[in-house]
Amino acid sequence: TLVFTVVFGNIAGLPTDGMPKFLFYMGGNICWHYFANCLTVTSNTFITNRDVFGKVYFPRLCMPFATVLTELINFFVQYALFVVFVVWYATRPDPVIHPDWRLSALTPLMLLQLGVLGLGFGIIISALTTKYRDLAMLVTFGVHLWMYGTPVTYATSLIADKYPRLLGLYMVNPITPIIELFRAAYLGTKVYSYSYNLLSIGVTGLVFLLGVLLFSHTEKTFMDTV
């Protein structure tokens, strides 16, 4: 967060919708890193657990689900620190942020969606890497590239102001509406349209369903290819 504040906020001067740069980047980072960690770790499920999978049978989906749950520990540590800063900024004599505590009640749902989305993409990739090992090498690079297509280092208003025709396409990215809603809840930034959040939920469900189907198909024969 400090690096993002210095590089993107101070040097590059990217917009943060008038929010304190540190809080703006911290809010985006904790959401993104939870999703990214769920994706990258679960994408190696078959490779890292092949010895265990080859010795005894148990529902293979337990492993990626366990990853999503254990990553919650990191998230809650970061989230607790974030809330401390939010309260400090919000209770100053002339606050620059205006949290919407009604929206903040949706945090468990936002967190659930981030975990399910990361799980869905992760198990799709894990199923593919049993045949295409080189795909695993591209995951980390792809996740970092994806981050720059998501409002983690800049505000969505940058796209809305400079490329208004691309805003709808930009919001199709399922992570974008979640981060926007999270910032709206805790910082009071603008929510462009709640319909984008419904679209994001639909994409999340589709990705997760596709991932479970592909994972279930792959687990029957993966020991022949791993």
mmCIF file of the C-alpha atoms, coordinates in Angstrom:
data_MODEL
# 
_entry.id   MODEL 
# 
loop_
_atom_site.group_PDB 
_atom_site.id 
_atom_site.type_symbol 
_atom_site.label_atom_id 
_atom_site.label_alt_id 
_atom_site.label_comp_id 
_atom_site.label_asym_id 
_atom_site.label_entity_id 
_atom_site.label_seq_id 
_atom_site.pdbx_PDB_ins_code 
_atom_site.Cartn_x 
_atom_site.Cartn_y 
_atom_site.Cartn_z 
_atom_site.occupancy 
_atom_site.B_iso_or_equiv 
_atom_site.pdbx_formal_charge 
_atom_site.auth_seq_id 
_atom_site.auth_comp_id 
_atom_site.auth_asym_id 
_atom_site.auth_atom_id 
_atom_site.pdbx_PDB_model_num 
ATOM 1   C CA . THR A 1 1   ? 0.000   0.000   0.000   1.00 0.00 ? 1   THR A CA 1 
ATOM 2   C CA . LEU A 1 2   ? 2.827   2.383   0.791   1.00 0.00 ? 2   LEU A CA 1 
ATOM 3   C CA . VAL A 1 3   ? 4.502   1.585   -2.541  1.00 0.00 ? 3   VAL A CA 1 
ATOM 4   C CA . PHE A 1 4   ? 1.240   2.132   -4.416  1.00 0.00 ? 4   PHE A CA 1 
ATOM 5   C CA . THR A 1 5   ? 0.682   5.427   -2.571  1.00 0.00 ? 5   THR A CA 1 
ATOM 6   C CA . VAL A 1 6   ? 4.118   6.733   -3.543  1.00 0.00 ? 6   VAL A CA 1 
ATOM 7   C CA . VAL A 1 7   ? 4.321   5.374   -7.099  1.00 0.00 ? 7   VAL A CA 1 
ATOM 8   C CA . PHE A 1 8   ? 0.748   5.577   -8.381  1.00 0.00 ? 8   PHE A CA 1 
ATOM 9   C CA . GLY A 1 9   ? -0.645  8.267   -6.087  1.00 0.00 ? 9   GLY A CA 1 
ATOM 10  C CA . ASN A 1 10  ? 2.219   10.760  -5.780  1.00 0.00 ? 10  ASN A CA 1 
ATOM 11  C CA . ILE A 1 11  ? 4.502   10.149  -8.769  1.00 0.00 ? 11  ILE A CA 1 
ATOM 12  C CA . ALA A 1 12  ? 1.988   9.048   -11.422 1.00 0.00 ? 12  ALA A CA 1 
ATOM 13  C CA . GLY A 1 13  ? -0.776  11.188  -9.941  1.00 0.00 ? 13  GLY A CA 1 
ATOM 14  C CA . LEU A 1 14  ? -3.560  8.718   -10.718 1.00 0.00 ? 14  LEU A CA 1 
ATOM 15  C CA . PRO A 1 15  ? -7.013  9.767   -9.448  1.00 0.00 ? 15  PRO A CA 1 
ATOM 16  C CA . THR A 1 16  ? -8.378  8.432   -6.165  1.00 0.00 ? 16  THR A CA 1 
ATOM 17  C CA . ASP A 1 17  ? -11.744 10.254  -6.285  1.00 0.00 ? 17  ASP A CA 1 
ATOM 18  C CA . GLY A 1 18  ? -10.617 12.703  -3.595  1.00 0.00 ? 18  GLY A CA 1 
ATOM 19  C CA . MET A 1 19  ? -10.081 9.920   -1.074  1.00 0.00 ? 19  MET A CA 1 
ATOM 20  C CA . PRO A 1 20  ? -6.905  9.672   1.061   1.00 0.00 ? 20  PRO A CA 1 
ATOM 21  C CA . LYS A 1 21  ? -4.457  7.843   -1.165  1.00 0.00 ? 21  LYS A CA 1 
ATOM 22  C CA . PHE A 1 22  ? -3.322  5.455   1.545   1.00 0.00 ? 22  PHE A CA 1 
ATOM 23  C CA . LEU A 1 23  ? -6.883  4.324   2.360   1.00 0.00 ? 23  LEU A CA 1 
ATOM 24  C CA . PHE A 1 24  ? -7.870  4.154   -1.307  1.00 0.00 ? 24  PHE A CA 1 
ATOM 25  C CA . TYR A 1 25  ? -5.024  1.789   -2.189  1.00 0.00 ? 25  TYR A CA 1 
ATOM 26  C CA . MET A 1 26  ? -5.332  -0.212  1.005   1.00 0.00 ? 26  MET A CA 1 
ATOM 27  C CA . GLY A 1 27  ? -9.016  -0.908  0.328   1.00 0.00 ? 27  GLY A CA 1 
ATOM 28  C CA . GLY A 1 28  ? -8.260  -2.105  -3.189  1.00 0.00 ? 28  GLY A CA 1 
ATOM 29  C CA . ASN A 1 29  ? -5.262  -4.143  -2.106  1.00 0.00 ? 29  ASN A CA 1 
ATOM 30  C CA . ILE A 1 30  ? -6.910  -6.220  0.600   1.00 0.00 ? 30  ILE A CA 1 
ATOM 31  C CA . CYS A 1 31  ? -9.753  -7.221  -1.735  1.00 0.00 ? 31  CYS A CA 1 
ATOM 32  C CA . TRP A 1 32  ? -7.455  -7.955  -4.641  1.00 0.00 ? 32  TRP A CA 1 
ATOM 33  C CA . HIS A 1 33  ? -4.889  -9.937  -2.678  1.00 0.00 ? 33  HIS A CA 1 
ATOM 34  C CA . TYR A 1 34  ? -7.499  -12.195 -1.134  1.00 0.00 ? 34  TYR A CA 1 
ATOM 35  C CA . PHE A 1 35  ? -8.877  -12.995 -4.576  1.00 0.00 ? 35  PHE A CA 1 
ATOM 36  C CA . ALA A 1 36  ? -5.419  -13.347 -6.160  1.00 0.00 ? 36  ALA A CA 1 
ATOM 37  C CA . ASN A 1 37  ? -4.113  -15.617 -3.391  1.00 0.00 ? 37  ASN A CA 1 
ATOM 38  C CA . CYS A 1 38  ? -7.166  -17.871 -3.630  1.00 0.00 ? 38  CYS A CA 1 
ATOM 39  C CA . LEU A 1 39  ? -6.689  -18.110 -7.387  1.00 0.00 ? 39  LEU A CA 1 
ATOM 40  C CA . THR A 1 40  ? -2.944  -18.734 -7.488  1.00 0.00 ? 40  THR A CA 1 
ATOM 41  C CA . VAL A 1 41  ? -2.856  -21.297 -4.675  1.00 0.00 ? 41  VAL A CA 1 
ATOM 42  C CA . THR A 1 42  ? -5.864  -23.300 -5.875  1.00 0.00 ? 42  THR A CA 1 
ATOM 43  C CA . SER A 1 43  ? -4.532  -23.263 -9.433  1.00 0.00 ? 43  SER A CA 1 
ATOM 44  C CA . ASN A 1 44  ? -1.789  -25.659 -8.251  1.00 0.00 ? 44  ASN A CA 1 
ATOM 45  C CA . THR A 1 45  ? -4.133  -28.019 -6.406  1.00 0.00 ? 45  THR A CA 1 
ATOM 46  C CA . PHE A 1 46  ? -3.432  -31.135 -8.473  1.00 0.00 ? 46  PHE A CA 1 
ATOM 47  C CA . ILE A 1 47  ? 0.301   -30.496 -8.812  1.00 0.00 ? 47  ILE A CA 1 
ATOM 48  C CA . THR A 1 48  ? 1.081   -29.730 -5.159  1.00 0.00 ? 48  THR A CA 1 
ATOM 49  C CA . ASN A 1 49  ? -1.175  -32.466 -3.733  1.00 0.00 ? 49  ASN A CA 1 
ATOM 50  C CA . ARG A 1 50  ? -0.532  -35.258 -6.222  1.00 0.00 ? 50  ARG A CA 1 
ATOM 51  C CA . ASP A 1 51  ? 1.231   -37.460 -3.638  1.00 0.00 ? 51  ASP A CA 1 
ATOM 52  C CA . VAL A 1 52  ? -1.707  -37.225 -1.238  1.00 0.00 ? 52  VAL A CA 1 
ATOM 53  C CA . PHE A 1 53  ? -4.275  -37.683 -4.002  1.00 0.00 ? 53  PHE A CA 1 
ATOM 54  C CA . GLY A 1 54  ? -2.441  -40.771 -5.231  1.00 0.00 ? 54  GLY A CA 1 
ATOM 55  C CA . LYS A 1 55  ? -2.480  -42.521 -1.843  1.00 0.00 ? 55  LYS A CA 1 
ATOM 56  C CA . VAL A 1 56  ? -5.988  -42.142 -0.517  1.00 0.00 ? 56  VAL A CA 1 
ATOM 57  C CA . TYR A 1 57  ? -9.335  -41.067 -1.867  1.00 0.00 ? 57  TYR A CA 1 
ATOM 58  C CA . PHE A 1 58  ? -11.280 -38.150 -0.412  1.00 0.00 ? 58  PHE A CA 1 
ATOM 59  C CA . PRO A 1 59  ? -13.313 -35.368 -2.065  1.00 0.00 ? 59  PRO A CA 1 
ATOM 60  C CA . ARG A 1 60  ? -10.640 -33.497 -3.998  1.00 0.00 ? 60  ARG A CA 1 
ATOM 61  C CA . LEU A 1 61  ? -12.514 -30.204 -3.749  1.00 0.00 ? 61  LEU A CA 1 
ATOM 62  C CA . CYS A 1 62  ? -11.690 -30.162 -0.037  1.00 0.00 ? 62  CYS A CA 1 
ATOM 63  C CA . MET A 1 63  ? -8.201  -28.905 -0.842  1.00 0.00 ? 63  MET A CA 1 
ATOM 64  C CA . PRO A 1 64  ? -9.125  -25.758 -2.819  1.00 0.00 ? 64  PRO A CA 1 
ATOM 65  C CA . PHE A 1 65  ? -11.944 -25.011 -0.361  1.00 0.00 ? 65  PHE A CA 1 
ATOM 66  C CA . ALA A 1 66  ? -9.443  -25.276 2.490   1.00 0.00 ? 66  ALA A CA 1 
ATOM 67  C CA . THR A 1 67  ? -7.206  -22.757 0.714   1.00 0.00 ? 67  THR A CA 1 
ATOM 68  C CA . VAL A 1 68  ? -10.034 -20.246 0.450   1.00 0.00 ? 68  VAL A CA 1 
ATOM 69  C CA . LEU A 1 69  ? -10.742 -20.607 4.163   1.00 0.00 ? 69  LEU A CA 1 
ATOM 70  C CA . THR A 1 70  ? -7.126  -20.354 5.317   1.00 0.00 ? 70  THR A CA 1 
ATOM 71  C CA . GLU A 1 71  ? -6.572  -17.235 3.203   1.00 0.00 ? 71  GLU A CA 1 
ATOM 72  C CA . LEU A 1 72  ? -9.264  -15.598 5.338   1.00 0.00 ? 72  LEU A CA 1 
ATOM 73  C CA . ILE A 1 73  ? -6.700  -15.319 8.142   1.00 0.00 ? 73  ILE A CA 1 
ATOM 74  C CA . ASN A 1 74  ? -4.558  -12.947 6.061   1.00 0.00 ? 74  ASN A CA 1 
ATOM 75  C CA . PHE A 1 75  ? -7.606  -11.029 4.931   1.00 0.00 ? 75  PHE A CA 1 
ATOM 76  C CA . PHE A 1 76  ? -8.979  -10.424 8.421   1.00 0.00 ? 76  PHE A CA 1 
ATOM 77  C CA . VAL A 1 77  ? -5.618  -9.178  9.707   1.00 0.00 ? 77  VAL A CA 1 
ATOM 78  C CA . GLN A 1 78  ? -5.460  -6.672  6.844   1.00 0.00 ? 78  GLN A CA 1 
ATOM 79  C CA . TYR A 1 79  ? -9.147  -5.832  7.152   1.00 0.00 ? 79  TYR A CA 1 
ATOM 80  C CA . ALA A 1 80  ? -8.850  -5.084  10.874  1.00 0.00 ? 80  ALA A CA 1 
ATOM 81  C CA . LEU A 1 81  ? -5.987  -2.669  10.210  1.00 0.00 ? 81  LEU A CA 1 
ATOM 82  C CA . PHE A 1 82  ? -7.968  -1.066  7.390   1.00 0.00 ? 82  PHE A CA 1 
ATOM 83  C CA . VAL A 1 83  ? -11.001 -0.507  9.644   1.00 0.00 ? 83  VAL A CA 1 
ATOM 84  C CA . VAL A 1 84  ? -8.778  1.174   12.256  1.00 0.00 ? 84  VAL A CA 1 
ATOM 85  C CA . PHE A 1 85  ? -7.591  3.695   9.657   1.00 0.00 ? 85  PHE A CA 1 
ATOM 86  C CA . VAL A 1 86  ? -11.149 4.191   8.344   1.00 0.00 ? 86  VAL A CA 1 
ATOM 87  C CA . VAL A 1 87  ? -12.441 4.993   11.836  1.00 0.00 ? 87  VAL A CA 1 
ATOM 88  C CA . TRP A 1 88  ? -9.532  7.369   12.458  1.00 0.00 ? 88  TRP A CA 1 
ATOM 89  C CA . TYR A 1 89  ? -10.132 9.284   9.216   1.00 0.00 ? 89  TYR A CA 1 
ATOM 90  C CA . ALA A 1 90  ? -13.936 9.272   9.662   1.00 0.00 ? 90  ALA A CA 1 
ATOM 91  C CA . THR A 1 91  ? -13.839 10.710  13.192  1.00 0.00 ? 91  THR A CA 1 
ATOM 92  C CA . ARG A 1 92  ? -11.536 13.637  12.422  1.00 0.00 ? 92  ARG A CA 1 
ATOM 93  C CA . PRO A 1 93  ? -13.021 17.163  12.804  1.00 0.00 ? 93  PRO A CA 1 
ATOM 94  C CA . ASP A 1 94  ? -13.325 17.619  9.023   1.00 0.00 ? 94  ASP A CA 1 
ATOM 95  C CA . PRO A 1 95  ? -13.609 14.051  7.652   1.00 0.00 ? 95  PRO A CA 1 
ATOM 96  C CA . VAL A 1 96  ? -12.701 13.443  4.026   1.00 0.00 ? 96  VAL A CA 1 
ATOM 97  C CA . ILE A 1 97  ? -14.382 10.051  3.963   1.00 0.00 ? 97  ILE A CA 1 
ATOM 98  C CA . HIS A 1 98  ? -17.998 9.222   4.664   1.00 0.00 ? 98  HIS A CA 1 
ATOM 99  C CA . PRO A 1 99  ? -18.465 5.484   5.232   1.00 0.00 ? 99  PRO A CA 1 
ATOM 100 C CA . ASP A 1 100 ? -21.832 3.981   4.429   1.00 0.00 ? 100 ASP A CA 1 
ATOM 101 C CA . TRP A 1 101 ? -22.274 1.533   7.269   1.00 0.00 ? 101 TRP A CA 1 
ATOM 102 C CA . ARG A 1 102 ? -25.367 0.035   5.620   1.00 0.00 ? 102 ARG A CA 1 
ATOM 103 C CA . LEU A 1 103 ? -23.274 -1.003  2.646   1.00 0.00 ? 103 LEU A CA 1 
ATOM 104 C CA . SER A 1 104 ? -20.510 -2.217  4.950   1.00 0.00 ? 104 SER A CA 1 
ATOM 105 C CA . ALA A 1 105 ? -22.979 -4.824  6.262   1.00 0.00 ? 105 ALA A CA 1 
ATOM 106 C CA . LEU A 1 106 ? -22.571 -6.470  2.835   1.00 0.00 ? 106 LEU A CA 1 
ATOM 107 C CA . THR A 1 107 ? -18.874 -7.151  3.545   1.00 0.00 ? 107 THR A CA 1 
ATOM 108 C CA . PRO A 1 108 ? -19.438 -10.893 4.267   1.00 0.00 ? 108 PRO A CA 1 
ATOM 109 C CA . LEU A 1 109 ? -21.221 -11.239 0.916   1.00 0.00 ? 109 LEU A CA 1 
ATOM 110 C CA . MET A 1 110 ? -18.448 -9.374  -0.900  1.00 0.00 ? 110 MET A CA 1 
ATOM 111 C CA . LEU A 1 111 ? -15.878 -11.599 0.786   1.00 0.00 ? 111 LEU A CA 1 
ATOM 112 C CA . LEU A 1 112 ? -17.845 -14.711 -0.124  1.00 0.00 ? 112 LEU A CA 1 
ATOM 113 C CA . GLN A 1 113 ? -17.997 -13.632 -3.741  1.00 0.00 ? 113 GLN A CA 1 
ATOM 114 C CA . LEU A 1 114 ? -14.257 -12.906 -3.857  1.00 0.00 ? 114 LEU A CA 1 
ATOM 115 C CA . GLY A 1 115 ? -13.499 -16.349 -2.439  1.00 0.00 ? 115 GLY A CA 1 
ATOM 116 C CA . VAL A 1 116 ? -15.900 -18.177 -4.773  1.00 0.00 ? 116 VAL A CA 1 
ATOM 117 C CA . LEU A 1 117 ? -14.590 -16.274 -7.789  1.00 0.00 ? 117 LEU A CA 1 
ATOM 118 C CA . GLY A 1 118 ? -10.963 -17.002 -6.913  1.00 0.00 ? 118 GLY A CA 1 
ATOM 119 C CA . LEU A 1 119 ? -11.888 -20.623 -6.258  1.00 0.00 ? 119 LEU A CA 1 
ATOM 120 C CA . GLY A 1 120 ? -13.712 -20.907 -9.578  1.00 0.00 ? 120 GLY A CA 1 
ATOM 121 C CA . PHE A 1 121 ? -10.886 -19.523 -11.681 1.00 0.00 ? 121 PHE A CA 1 
ATOM 122 C CA . GLY A 1 122 ? -8.310  -21.435 -9.628  1.00 0.00 ? 122 GLY A CA 1 
ATOM 123 C CA . ILE A 1 123 ? -9.871  -24.866 -10.076 1.00 0.00 ? 123 ILE A CA 1 
ATOM 124 C CA . ILE A 1 124 ? -10.379 -24.235 -13.795 1.00 0.00 ? 124 ILE A CA 1 
ATOM 125 C CA . ILE A 1 125 ? -6.660  -23.535 -14.139 1.00 0.00 ? 125 ILE A CA 1 
ATOM 126 C CA . SER A 1 126 ? -5.740  -26.477 -11.874 1.00 0.00 ? 126 SER A CA 1 
ATOM 127 C CA . ALA A 1 127 ? -7.733  -28.806 -14.111 1.00 0.00 ? 127 ALA A CA 1 
ATOM 128 C CA . LEU A 1 128 ? -5.995  -27.491 -17.222 1.00 0.00 ? 128 LEU A CA 1 
ATOM 129 C CA . THR A 1 129 ? -2.469  -27.648 -15.752 1.00 0.00 ? 129 THR A CA 1 
ATOM 130 C CA . THR A 1 130 ? -2.675  -31.428 -15.366 1.00 0.00 ? 130 THR A CA 1 
ATOM 131 C CA . LYS A 1 131 ? -2.268  -31.560 -19.163 1.00 0.00 ? 131 LYS A CA 1 
ATOM 132 C CA . TYR A 1 132 ? -0.624  -28.241 -19.904 1.00 0.00 ? 132 TYR A CA 1 
ATOM 133 C CA . ARG A 1 133 ? 2.077   -27.779 -17.270 1.00 0.00 ? 133 ARG A CA 1 
ATOM 134 C CA . ASP A 1 134 ? 3.438   -24.569 -18.803 1.00 0.00 ? 134 ASP A CA 1 
ATOM 135 C CA . LEU A 1 135 ? 0.134   -22.878 -18.057 1.00 0.00 ? 135 LEU A CA 1 
ATOM 136 C CA . ALA A 1 136 ? 1.106   -22.725 -14.376 1.00 0.00 ? 136 ALA A CA 1 
ATOM 137 C CA . MET A 1 137 ? 4.050   -20.473 -15.259 1.00 0.00 ? 137 MET A CA 1 
ATOM 138 C CA . LEU A 1 138 ? 1.701   -17.924 -16.815 1.00 0.00 ? 138 LEU A CA 1 
ATOM 139 C CA . VAL A 1 139 ? -0.707  -17.722 -13.895 1.00 0.00 ? 139 VAL A CA 1 
ATOM 140 C CA . THR A 1 140 ? 1.331   -15.339 -11.722 1.00 0.00 ? 140 THR A CA 1 
ATOM 141 C CA . PHE A 1 141 ? 2.063   -13.067 -14.677 1.00 0.00 ? 141 PHE A CA 1 
ATOM 142 C CA . GLY A 1 142 ? -1.569  -13.162 -15.771 1.00 0.00 ? 142 GLY A CA 1 
ATOM 143 C CA . VAL A 1 143 ? -2.832  -12.287 -12.295 1.00 0.00 ? 143 VAL A CA 1 
ATOM 144 C CA . HIS A 1 144 ? -0.515  -9.277  -12.093 1.00 0.00 ? 144 HIS A CA 1 
ATOM 145 C CA . LEU A 1 145 ? -1.634  -8.143  -15.541 1.00 0.00 ? 145 LEU A CA 1 
ATOM 146 C CA . TRP A 1 146 ? -5.276  -8.581  -14.504 1.00 0.00 ? 146 TRP A CA 1 
ATOM 147 C CA . MET A 1 147 ? -4.686  -6.285  -11.532 1.00 0.00 ? 147 MET A CA 1 
ATOM 148 C CA . TYR A 1 148 ? -3.973  -3.377  -13.876 1.00 0.00 ? 148 TYR A CA 1 
ATOM 149 C CA . GLY A 1 149 ? -7.295  -4.019  -15.584 1.00 0.00 ? 149 GLY A CA 1 
ATOM 150 C CA . THR A 1 150 ? -8.986  -3.649  -12.199 1.00 0.00 ? 150 THR A CA 1 
ATOM 151 C CA . PRO A 1 151 ? -9.405  -0.427  -10.150 1.00 0.00 ? 151 PRO A CA 1 
ATOM 152 C CA . VAL A 1 152 ? -6.726  -1.297  -7.619  1.00 0.00 ? 152 VAL A CA 1 
ATOM 153 C CA . THR A 1 153 ? -4.128  1.289   -8.644  1.00 0.00 ? 153 THR A CA 1 
ATOM 154 C CA . TYR A 1 154 ? -6.559  3.889   -9.964  1.00 0.00 ? 154 TYR A CA 1 
ATOM 155 C CA . ALA A 1 155 ? -10.206 4.909   -9.681  1.00 0.00 ? 155 ALA A CA 1 
ATOM 156 C CA . THR A 1 156 ? -12.888 3.751   -12.097 1.00 0.00 ? 156 THR A CA 1 
ATOM 157 C CA . SER A 1 157 ? -13.607 7.428   -12.738 1.00 0.00 ? 157 SER A CA 1 
ATOM 158 C CA . LEU A 1 158 ? -10.411 7.479   -14.821 1.00 0.00 ? 158 LEU A CA 1 
ATOM 159 C CA . ILE A 1 159 ? -12.084 5.111   -17.300 1.00 0.00 ? 159 ILE A CA 1 
ATOM 160 C CA . ALA A 1 160 ? -15.484 6.798   -17.008 1.00 0.00 ? 160 ALA A CA 1 
ATOM 161 C CA . ASP A 1 161 ? -14.044 10.254  -17.751 1.00 0.00 ? 161 ASP A CA 1 
ATOM 162 C CA . LYS A 1 162 ? -11.523 9.414   -20.465 1.00 0.00 ? 162 LYS A CA 1 
ATOM 163 C CA . TYR A 1 163 ? -13.127 6.377   -22.095 1.00 0.00 ? 163 TYR A CA 1 
ATOM 164 C CA . PRO A 1 164 ? -16.870 6.525   -21.294 1.00 0.00 ? 164 PRO A CA 1 
ATOM 165 C CA . ARG A 1 165 ? -17.752 4.104   -24.089 1.00 0.00 ? 165 ARG A CA 1 
ATOM 166 C CA . LEU A 1 166 ? -15.526 1.445   -22.526 1.00 0.00 ? 166 LEU A CA 1 
ATOM 167 C CA . LEU A 1 167 ? -17.003 1.734   -19.037 1.00 0.00 ? 167 LEU A CA 1 
ATOM 168 C CA . GLY A 1 168 ? -19.602 -1.005  -19.598 1.00 0.00 ? 168 GLY A CA 1 
ATOM 169 C CA . LEU A 1 169 ? -16.945 -3.370  -20.953 1.00 0.00 ? 169 LEU A CA 1 
ATOM 170 C CA . TYR A 1 170 ? -14.604 -2.453  -18.104 1.00 0.00 ? 170 TYR A CA 1 
ATOM 171 C CA . MET A 1 171 ? -17.252 -3.264  -15.501 1.00 0.00 ? 171 MET A CA 1 
ATOM 172 C CA . VAL A 1 172 ? -17.726 -6.749  -16.976 1.00 0.00 ? 172 VAL A CA 1 
ATOM 173 C CA . ASN A 1 173 ? -14.534 -7.614  -15.102 1.00 0.00 ? 173 ASN A CA 1 
ATOM 174 C CA . PRO A 1 174 ? -16.188 -9.357  -12.103 1.00 0.00 ? 174 PRO A CA 1 
ATOM 175 C CA . ILE A 1 175 ? -13.659 -7.998  -9.602  1.00 0.00 ? 175 ILE A CA 1 
ATOM 176 C CA . THR A 1 176 ? -14.280 -4.352  -10.505 1.00 0.00 ? 176 THR A CA 1 
ATOM 177 C CA . PRO A 1 177 ? -17.831 -4.001  -9.073  1.00 0.00 ? 177 PRO A CA 1 
ATOM 178 C CA . ILE A 1 178 ? -16.764 -5.760  -5.855  1.00 0.00 ? 178 ILE A CA 1 
ATOM 179 C CA . ILE A 1 179 ? -13.863 -3.381  -5.205  1.00 0.00 ? 179 ILE A CA 1 
ATOM 180 C CA . GLU A 1 180 ? -16.041 -0.400  -6.147  1.00 0.00 ? 180 GLU A CA 1 
ATOM 181 C CA . LEU A 1 181 ? -18.739 -1.522  -3.694  1.00 0.00 ? 181 LEU A CA 1 
ATOM 182 C CA . PHE A 1 182 ? -16.149 -2.139  -0.964  1.00 0.00 ? 182 PHE A CA 1 
ATOM 183 C CA . ARG A 1 183 ? -14.729 1.366   -1.361  1.00 0.00 ? 183 ARG A CA 1 
ATOM 184 C CA . ALA A 1 184 ? -18.222 2.859   -1.473  1.00 0.00 ? 184 ALA A CA 1 
ATOM 185 C CA . ALA A 1 185 ? -19.026 1.139   1.814   1.00 0.00 ? 185 ALA A CA 1 
ATOM 186 C CA . TYR A 1 186 ? -15.939 2.248   3.719   1.00 0.00 ? 186 TYR A CA 1 
ATOM 187 C CA . LEU A 1 187 ? -14.808 5.419   1.950   1.00 0.00 ? 187 LEU A CA 1 
ATOM 188 C CA . GLY A 1 188 ? -18.014 6.805   0.491   1.00 0.00 ? 188 GLY A CA 1 
ATOM 189 C CA . THR A 1 189 ? -16.930 6.733   -3.154  1.00 0.00 ? 189 THR A CA 1 
ATOM 190 C CA . LYS A 1 190 ? -19.405 6.649   -6.029  1.00 0.00 ? 190 LYS A CA 1 
ATOM 191 C CA . VAL A 1 191 ? -21.222 3.451   -7.034  1.00 0.00 ? 191 VAL A CA 1 
ATOM 192 C CA . TYR A 1 192 ? -21.769 3.546   -10.795 1.00 0.00 ? 192 TYR A CA 1 
ATOM 193 C CA . SER A 1 193 ? -24.610 1.052   -10.934 1.00 0.00 ? 193 SER A CA 1 
ATOM 194 C CA . TYR A 1 194 ? -25.704 -1.817  -8.735  1.00 0.00 ? 194 TYR A CA 1 
ATOM 195 C CA . SER A 1 195 ? -26.654 -3.681  -11.916 1.00 0.00 ? 195 SER A CA 1 
ATOM 196 C CA . TYR A 1 196 ? -22.924 -4.249  -12.457 1.00 0.00 ? 196 TYR A CA 1 
ATOM 197 C CA . ASN A 1 197 ? -22.788 -6.026  -9.093  1.00 0.00 ? 197 ASN A CA 1 
ATOM 198 C CA . LEU A 1 198 ? -25.621 -8.316  -10.183 1.00 0.00 ? 198 LEU A CA 1 
ATOM 199 C CA . LEU A 1 199 ? -23.716 -9.013  -13.394 1.00 0.00 ? 199 LEU A CA 1 
ATOM 200 C CA . SER A 1 200 ? -20.598 -9.743  -11.351 1.00 0.00 ? 200 SER A CA 1 
ATOM 201 C CA . ILE A 1 201 ? -22.533 -12.220 -9.189  1.00 0.00 ? 201 ILE A CA 1 
ATOM 202 C CA . GLY A 1 202 ? -23.825 -13.937 -12.328 1.00 0.00 ? 202 GLY A CA 1 
ATOM 203 C CA . VAL A 1 203 ? -20.310 -14.240 -13.774 1.00 0.00 ? 203 VAL A CA 1 
ATOM 204 C CA . THR A 1 204 ? -19.054 -15.565 -10.435 1.00 0.00 ? 204 THR A CA 1 
ATOM 205 C CA . GLY A 1 205 ? -21.719 -18.279 -10.359 1.00 0.00 ? 205 GLY A CA 1 
ATOM 206 C CA . LEU A 1 206 ? -20.998 -19.263 -13.950 1.00 0.00 ? 206 LEU A CA 1 
ATOM 207 C CA . VAL A 1 207 ? -17.227 -19.455 -13.396 1.00 0.00 ? 207 VAL A CA 1 
ATOM 208 C CA . PHE A 1 208 ? -17.656 -21.489 -10.214 1.00 0.00 ? 208 PHE A CA 1 
ATOM 209 C CA . LEU A 1 209 ? -20.076 -23.933 -11.868 1.00 0.00 ? 209 LEU A CA 1 
ATOM 210 C CA . LEU A 1 210 ? -17.763 -24.360 -14.853 1.00 0.00 ? 210 LEU A CA 1 
ATOM 211 C CA . GLY A 1 211 ? -14.813 -24.866 -12.518 1.00 0.00 ? 211 GLY A CA 1 
ATOM 212 C CA . VAL A 1 212 ? -16.561 -27.548 -10.444 1.00 0.00 ? 212 VAL A CA 1 
ATOM 213 C CA . LEU A 1 213 ? -17.656 -29.446 -13.566 1.00 0.00 ? 213 LEU A CA 1 
ATOM 214 C CA . LEU A 1 214 ? -14.188 -29.317 -15.119 1.00 0.00 ? 214 LEU A CA 1 
ATOM 215 C CA . PHE A 1 215 ? -12.507 -30.188 -11.819 1.00 0.00 ? 215 PHE A CA 1 
ATOM 216 C CA . SER A 1 216 ? -14.823 -33.178 -11.274 1.00 0.00 ? 216 SER A CA 1 
ATOM 217 C CA . HIS A 1 217 ? -14.103 -34.440 -14.773 1.00 0.00 ? 217 HIS A CA 1 
ATOM 218 C CA . THR A 1 218 ? -10.334 -34.037 -14.400 1.00 0.00 ? 218 THR A CA 1 
ATOM 219 C CA . GLU A 1 219 ? -10.002 -35.669 -10.967 1.00 0.00 ? 219 GLU A CA 1 
ATOM 220 C CA . LYS A 1 220 ? -11.066 -39.028 -12.420 1.00 0.00 ? 220 LYS A CA 1 
ATOM 221 C CA . THR A 1 221 ? -8.061  -39.306 -14.719 1.00 0.00 ? 221 THR A CA 1 
ATOM 222 C CA . PHE A 1 222 ? -5.524  -36.735 -13.525 1.00 0.00 ? 222 PHE A CA 1 
ATOM 223 C CA . MET A 1 223 ? -3.142  -39.345 -12.056 1.00 0.00 ? 223 MET A CA 1 
ATOM 224 C CA . ASP A 1 224 ? -2.446  -40.554 -15.595 1.00 0.00 ? 224 ASP A CA 1 
ATOM 225 C CA . THR A 1 225 ? -1.222  -37.130 -16.696 1.00 0.00 ? 225 THR A CA 1 
ATOM 226 C CA . VAL A 1 226 ? 0.287   -35.510 -13.572 1.00 0.00 ? 226 VAL A CA 1 
# 
